Amino acid sequence: MPRRTKEDAERTRMRILDMAEREFQRRGVSRTSLEQIARAAGVTRGAVYWHFRNKADLFNAMLQRVTLPLEAEILRSGERTLDDPIAQIRSSYLAALRATVADPQARRVFEVALFKVEHGPTLRGVRERRLNGLRNRVAQVERGFRRAARLGLLRSSLPARAAALGVEALIDGLITHWMLDPQAFDLVRTGEQSLDAYLRGVRTPV
């Protein structure tokens, strides 16, 4: 019985997160109440508060559910055992592009995070979470580029941090542009071409 209760609680939590995605996408985060999410999920508001402290906590859990699998690959870029950190950086960002196109849930959550959040006092934790995620990604990619420099793979004139900030800005900009107008270009194909051109520019010439 305790195991079943735990499984039921997890299913309820997932359903609340599923409905939060849809309600946030439909109304925007600031205009969506926890009461509305509870009704959409078919649970009481108390059940929502049992799983989440507040709206910011719920939003961050929703974001974490999708971005963590993607970020896990990007965060590998700083591993010391990699023979070619630049190749890992490439594959991790390509995975993010592919997921944006192929995974409806990832696309829905990215849309909410990019366009449906009005940062204010009640959502301060949301902004902090996004900033921390960005800082962690850049830091790990920077470590990857530093290792690439030690291996002689990165141009000596290019600081690793500048290389990391540049590739993050490139991918973030492509995703944002594509989310605004998905018909404008093929995100994966254009993203791969742009990423390869950028990485060729930062690599030590053969």
mmCIF file of C-alpha atoms in Angstrom:
data_model
loop_
_atom_site.group_PDB
_atom_site.id
_atom_site.type_symbol
_atom_site.label_atom_id
_atom_site.label_comp_id
_atom_site.label_asym_id
_atom_site.label_seq_id
_atom_site.Cartn_x
_atom_site.Cartn_y
_atom_site.Cartn_z
ATOM 1 C CA MET A 1 0.000 0.000 0.000
ATOM 2 C CA PRO A 2 2.706 2.625 0.802
ATOM 3 C CA ARG A 3 4.311 1.916 -2.558
ATOM 4 C CA ARG A 4 1.006 2.401 -4.368
ATOM 5 C CA THR A 5 0.399 5.638 -2.463
ATOM 6 C CA LYS A 6 3.811 6.918 -3.506
ATOM 7 C CA GLU A 7 3.151 5.999 -7.132
ATOM 8 C CA ASP A 8 -0.247 7.691 -7.021
ATOM 9 C CA ALA A 9 1.334 10.830 -5.593
ATOM 10 C CA GLU A 10 3.927 10.858 -8.380
ATOM 11 C CA ARG A 11 1.219 10.458 -11.022
ATOM 12 C CA THR A 12 -0.672 13.363 -9.483
ATOM 13 C CA ARG A 13 2.475 15.481 -9.506
ATOM 14 C CA MET A 14 3.097 14.688 -13.171
ATOM 15 C CA ARG A 15 -0.510 15.514 -14.069
ATOM 16 C CA ILE A 16 -0.246 18.879 -12.307
ATOM 17 C CA LEU A 17 2.940 19.612 -14.263
ATOM 18 C CA ASP A 18 1.279 18.545 -17.525
ATOM 19 C CA MET A 19 -1.655 20.868 -16.920
ATOM 20 C CA ALA A 20 0.620 23.698 -15.789
ATOM 21 C CA GLU A 21 2.433 23.510 -19.133
ATOM 22 C CA ARG A 22 -0.820 23.863 -21.039
ATOM 23 C CA GLU A 23 -2.335 26.559 -18.848
ATOM 24 C CA PHE A 24 0.870 28.613 -18.827
ATOM 25 C CA GLN A 25 1.091 28.307 -22.602
ATOM 26 C CA ARG A 26 -2.542 29.358 -23.027
ATOM 27 C CA ARG A 27 -2.708 32.258 -20.557
ATOM 28 C CA GLY A 28 0.851 33.170 -19.665
ATOM 29 C CA VAL A 29 2.450 32.464 -16.301
ATOM 30 C CA SER A 30 1.402 35.643 -14.518
ATOM 31 C CA ARG A 31 -2.239 35.308 -15.593
ATOM 32 C CA THR A 32 -2.538 31.671 -14.571
ATOM 33 C CA SER A 33 -3.521 30.880 -10.989
ATOM 34 C CA LEU A 34 -2.797 27.714 -9.073
ATOM 35 C CA GLU A 35 -6.567 27.322 -8.718
ATOM 36 C CA GLN A 36 -6.909 27.191 -12.511
ATOM 37 C CA ILE A 37 -4.132 24.617 -12.758
ATOM 38 C CA ALA A 38 -5.753 22.535 -10.020
ATOM 39 C CA ARG A 39 -9.108 22.548 -11.844
ATOM 40 C CA ALA A 40 -7.450 21.575 -15.129
ATOM 41 C CA ALA A 41 -5.636 18.718 -13.384
ATOM 42 C CA GLY A 42 -8.781 17.573 -11.575
ATOM 43 C CA VAL A 43 -7.260 18.030 -8.120
ATOM 44 C CA THR A 44 -7.738 20.409 -5.206
ATOM 45 C CA ARG A 45 -5.582 23.490 -4.743
ATOM 46 C CA GLY A 46 -4.330 21.827 -1.561
ATOM 47 C CA ALA A 47 -2.961 18.983 -3.662
ATOM 48 C CA VAL A 48 -1.022 21.494 -5.755
ATOM 49 C CA TYR A 49 0.449 23.069 -2.600
ATOM 50 C CA TRP A 50 1.306 19.634 -1.253
ATOM 51 C CA HIS A 51 3.646 19.122 -4.220
ATOM 52 C CA PHE A 52 4.785 22.707 -4.867
ATOM 53 C CA ARG A 53 5.473 25.625 -2.525
ATOM 54 C CA ASN A 54 4.204 28.296 -4.917
ATOM 55 C CA LYS A 55 3.833 29.150 -8.591
ATOM 56 C CA ALA A 56 7.551 29.778 -9.051
ATOM 57 C CA ASP A 57 8.343 26.358 -7.581
ATOM 58 C CA LEU A 58 5.808 24.755 -9.924
ATOM 59 C CA PHE A 59 7.171 26.616 -12.938
ATOM 60 C CA ASN A 60 10.752 25.640 -12.131
ATOM 61 C CA ALA A 61 9.768 21.982 -11.729
ATOM 62 C CA MET A 62 8.007 22.128 -15.100
ATOM 63 C CA LEU A 63 11.112 23.635 -16.718
ATOM 64 C CA GLN A 64 13.491 21.261 -14.973
ATOM 65 C CA ARG A 65 11.580 18.213 -16.192
ATOM 66 C CA VAL A 66 12.340 19.100 -19.801
ATOM 67 C CA THR A 67 15.636 20.959 -19.700
ATOM 68 C CA LEU A 68 17.567 18.662 -17.376
ATOM 69 C CA PRO A 69 17.943 15.846 -19.933
ATOM 70 C CA LEU A 70 19.201 18.407 -22.471
ATOM 71 C CA GLU A 71 21.432 20.204 -20.000
ATOM 72 C CA ALA A 72 22.951 16.918 -18.875
ATOM 73 C CA GLU A 73 24.597 16.552 -22.291
ATOM 74 C CA ILE A 74 25.757 20.164 -22.343
ATOM 75 C CA LEU A 75 27.153 19.869 -18.820
ATOM 76 C CA ARG A 76 29.312 16.929 -19.995
ATOM 77 C CA SER A 77 31.295 19.422 -22.055
ATOM 78 C CA GLY A 78 33.519 20.148 -19.065
ATOM 79 C CA GLU A 79 34.506 16.550 -18.331
ATOM 80 C CA ARG A 80 38.245 16.057 -18.036
ATOM 81 C CA THR A 81 38.259 12.702 -19.823
ATOM 82 C CA LEU A 82 37.052 13.990 -23.189
ATOM 83 C CA ASP A 83 39.547 13.634 -26.026
ATOM 84 C CA ASP A 84 37.701 16.223 -28.109
ATOM 85 C CA PRO A 85 35.595 18.581 -25.953
ATOM 86 C CA ILE A 86 34.584 20.610 -29.002
ATOM 87 C CA ALA A 87 32.934 17.522 -30.516
ATOM 88 C CA GLN A 88 30.983 17.047 -27.265
ATOM 89 C CA ILE A 89 29.919 20.694 -27.298
ATOM 90 C CA ARG A 90 28.690 20.230 -30.870
ATOM 91 C CA SER A 91 26.703 17.060 -30.162
ATOM 92 C CA SER A 92 25.090 18.467 -27.017
ATOM 93 C CA TYR A 93 23.828 21.621 -28.697
ATOM 94 C CA LEU A 94 22.596 19.636 -31.700
ATOM 95 C CA ALA A 95 20.623 17.457 -29.282
ATOM 96 C CA ALA A 96 18.965 20.604 -27.918
ATOM 97 C CA LEU A 97 18.019 21.716 -31.440
ATOM 98 C CA ARG A 98 16.614 18.301 -32.353
ATOM 99 C CA ALA A 99 14.573 18.106 -29.159
ATOM 100 C CA THR A 100 13.140 21.568 -29.773
ATOM 101 C CA VAL A 101 11.793 20.399 -33.132
ATOM 102 C CA ALA A 102 10.865 16.789 -32.377
ATOM 103 C CA ASP A 103 9.602 16.914 -28.782
ATOM 104 C CA PRO A 104 6.243 18.736 -28.430
ATOM 105 C CA GLN A 105 6.651 18.958 -24.672
ATOM 106 C CA ALA A 106 10.105 20.534 -24.938
ATOM 107 C CA ARG A 107 8.792 22.990 -27.519
ATOM 108 C CA ARG A 108 5.801 23.888 -25.334
ATOM 109 C CA VAL A 109 7.960 24.487 -22.276
ATOM 110 C CA PHE A 110 10.496 26.519 -24.254
ATOM 111 C CA GLU A 111 7.665 28.659 -25.609
ATOM 112 C CA VAL A 112 6.411 29.339 -22.096
ATOM 113 C CA ALA A 113 9.902 30.119 -20.803
ATOM 114 C CA LEU A 114 10.758 32.406 -23.714
ATOM 115 C CA PHE A 115 7.508 34.260 -24.312
ATOM 116 C CA LYS A 116 4.970 33.654 -21.547
ATOM 117 C CA VAL A 117 6.803 34.791 -18.425
ATOM 118 C CA GLU A 118 6.541 38.271 -16.934
ATOM 119 C CA HIS A 119 9.230 38.475 -14.283
ATOM 120 C CA GLY A 120 8.001 40.141 -11.105
ATOM 121 C CA PRO A 121 8.321 39.771 -7.318
ATOM 122 C CA THR A 122 6.171 36.617 -7.197
ATOM 123 C CA LEU A 123 8.254 34.957 -9.921
ATOM 124 C CA ARG A 124 11.704 36.041 -8.749
ATOM 125 C CA GLY A 125 12.676 32.404 -8.310
ATOM 126 C CA VAL A 126 11.916 31.738 -11.973
ATOM 127 C CA ARG A 127 14.409 34.336 -13.156
ATOM 128 C CA GLU A 128 17.037 33.064 -10.726
ATOM 129 C CA ARG A 129 16.567 29.504 -11.935
ATOM 130 C CA ARG A 130 16.989 30.531 -15.564
ATOM 131 C CA LEU A 131 20.072 32.588 -14.737
ATOM 132 C CA ASN A 132 21.604 29.711 -12.797
ATOM 133 C CA GLY A 133 20.924 27.326 -15.678
ATOM 134 C CA LEU A 134 22.553 29.732 -18.132
ATOM 135 C CA ARG A 135 25.569 30.288 -15.884
ATOM 136 C CA ASN A 136 26.053 26.567 -15.369
ATOM 137 C CA ARG A 137 25.873 25.830 -19.086
ATOM 138 C CA VAL A 138 28.316 28.585 -19.979
ATOM 139 C CA ALA A 139 30.668 27.525 -17.176
ATOM 140 C CA GLN A 140 30.741 23.902 -18.315
ATOM 141 C CA VAL A 141 31.155 24.784 -21.975
ATOM 142 C CA GLU A 142 33.928 27.182 -20.969
ATOM 143 C CA ARG A 143 35.649 24.309 -19.150
ATOM 144 C CA GLY A 144 35.299 22.263 -22.316
ATOM 145 C CA PHE A 145 36.934 24.990 -24.374
ATOM 146 C CA ARG A 146 39.696 25.363 -21.760
ATOM 147 C CA ARG A 147 40.434 21.667 -22.061
ATOM 148 C CA ALA A 148 40.341 22.022 -25.839
ATOM 149 C CA ALA A 149 42.936 24.801 -25.514
ATOM 150 C CA ARG A 150 45.186 22.560 -23.412
ATOM 151 C CA LEU A 151 44.860 19.859 -26.072
ATOM 152 C CA GLY A 152 45.793 22.355 -28.770
ATOM 153 C CA LEU A 153 42.314 22.297 -30.350
ATOM 154 C CA LEU A 154 41.252 25.896 -29.622
ATOM 155 C CA ARG A 155 42.744 28.964 -31.282
ATOM 156 C CA SER A 156 45.264 30.439 -28.861
ATOM 157 C CA SER A 157 43.992 33.969 -29.475
ATOM 158 C CA LEU A 158 40.428 33.133 -28.351
ATOM 159 C CA PRO A 159 39.523 33.152 -24.628
ATOM 160 C CA ALA A 160 37.556 30.063 -23.636
ATOM 161 C CA ARG A 161 34.848 32.161 -21.993
ATOM 162 C CA ALA A 162 34.301 34.198 -25.145
ATOM 163 C CA ALA A 163 33.986 30.973 -27.145
ATOM 164 C CA ALA A 164 31.456 29.591 -24.635
ATOM 165 C CA LEU A 165 29.346 32.756 -24.553
ATOM 166 C CA GLY A 166 29.367 32.910 -28.334
ATOM 167 C CA VAL A 167 28.100 29.372 -28.924
ATOM 168 C CA GLU A 168 25.420 29.731 -26.225
ATOM 169 C CA ALA A 169 24.214 32.989 -27.781
ATOM 170 C CA LEU A 170 24.183 31.405 -31.255
ATOM 171 C CA ILE A 171 22.010 28.449 -30.231
ATOM 172 C CA ASP A 172 19.738 30.493 -27.984
ATOM 173 C CA GLY A 173 19.203 33.023 -30.754
ATOM 174 C CA LEU A 174 18.389 30.355 -33.331
ATOM 175 C CA ILE A 175 15.865 28.669 -31.026
ATOM 176 C CA THR A 176 14.226 31.975 -30.135
ATOM 177 C CA HIS A 177 13.965 33.023 -33.793
ATOM 178 C CA TRP A 178 12.563 29.635 -34.820
ATOM 179 C CA MET A 179 10.017 29.612 -31.989
ATOM 180 C CA LEU A 180 8.724 32.972 -33.206
ATOM 181 C CA ASP A 181 8.455 31.744 -36.809
ATOM 182 C CA PRO A 182 8.906 27.960 -37.289
ATOM 183 C CA GLN A 183 8.316 28.297 -41.042
ATOM 184 C CA ALA A 184 11.235 30.671 -41.489
ATOM 185 C CA PHE A 185 13.916 27.962 -41.629
ATOM 186 C CA ASP A 186 14.781 24.367 -40.739
ATOM 187 C CA LEU A 187 16.088 24.697 -37.189
ATOM 188 C CA VAL A 188 18.127 21.489 -37.135
ATOM 189 C CA ARG A 189 19.677 21.900 -40.591
ATOM 190 C CA THR A 190 20.376 25.620 -40.245
ATOM 191 C CA GLY A 191 21.480 25.159 -36.650
ATOM 192 C CA GLU A 192 23.939 22.424 -37.606
ATOM 193 C CA GLN A 193 25.357 24.527 -40.445
ATOM 194 C CA SER A 194 25.699 27.591 -38.210
ATOM 195 C CA LEU A 195 27.174 25.607 -35.327
ATOM 196 C CA ASP A 196 29.706 23.895 -37.577
ATOM 197 C CA ALA A 197 30.748 27.226 -39.090
ATOM 198 C CA TYR A 198 31.190 28.705 -35.623
ATOM 199 C CA LEU A 199 33.171 25.749 -34.300
ATOM 200 C CA ARG A 200 35.413 25.698 -37.374
ATOM 201 C CA GLY A 201 36.199 29.302 -36.585
ATOM 202 C CA VAL A 202 37.252 28.585 -33.015
ATOM 203 C CA ARG A 203 39.247 25.431 -33.732
ATOM 204 C CA THR A 204 42.962 25.497 -34.341
ATOM 205 C CA PRO A 205 43.495 25.287 -38.102
ATOM 206 C CA VAL A 206 44.684 21.862 -39.214
#
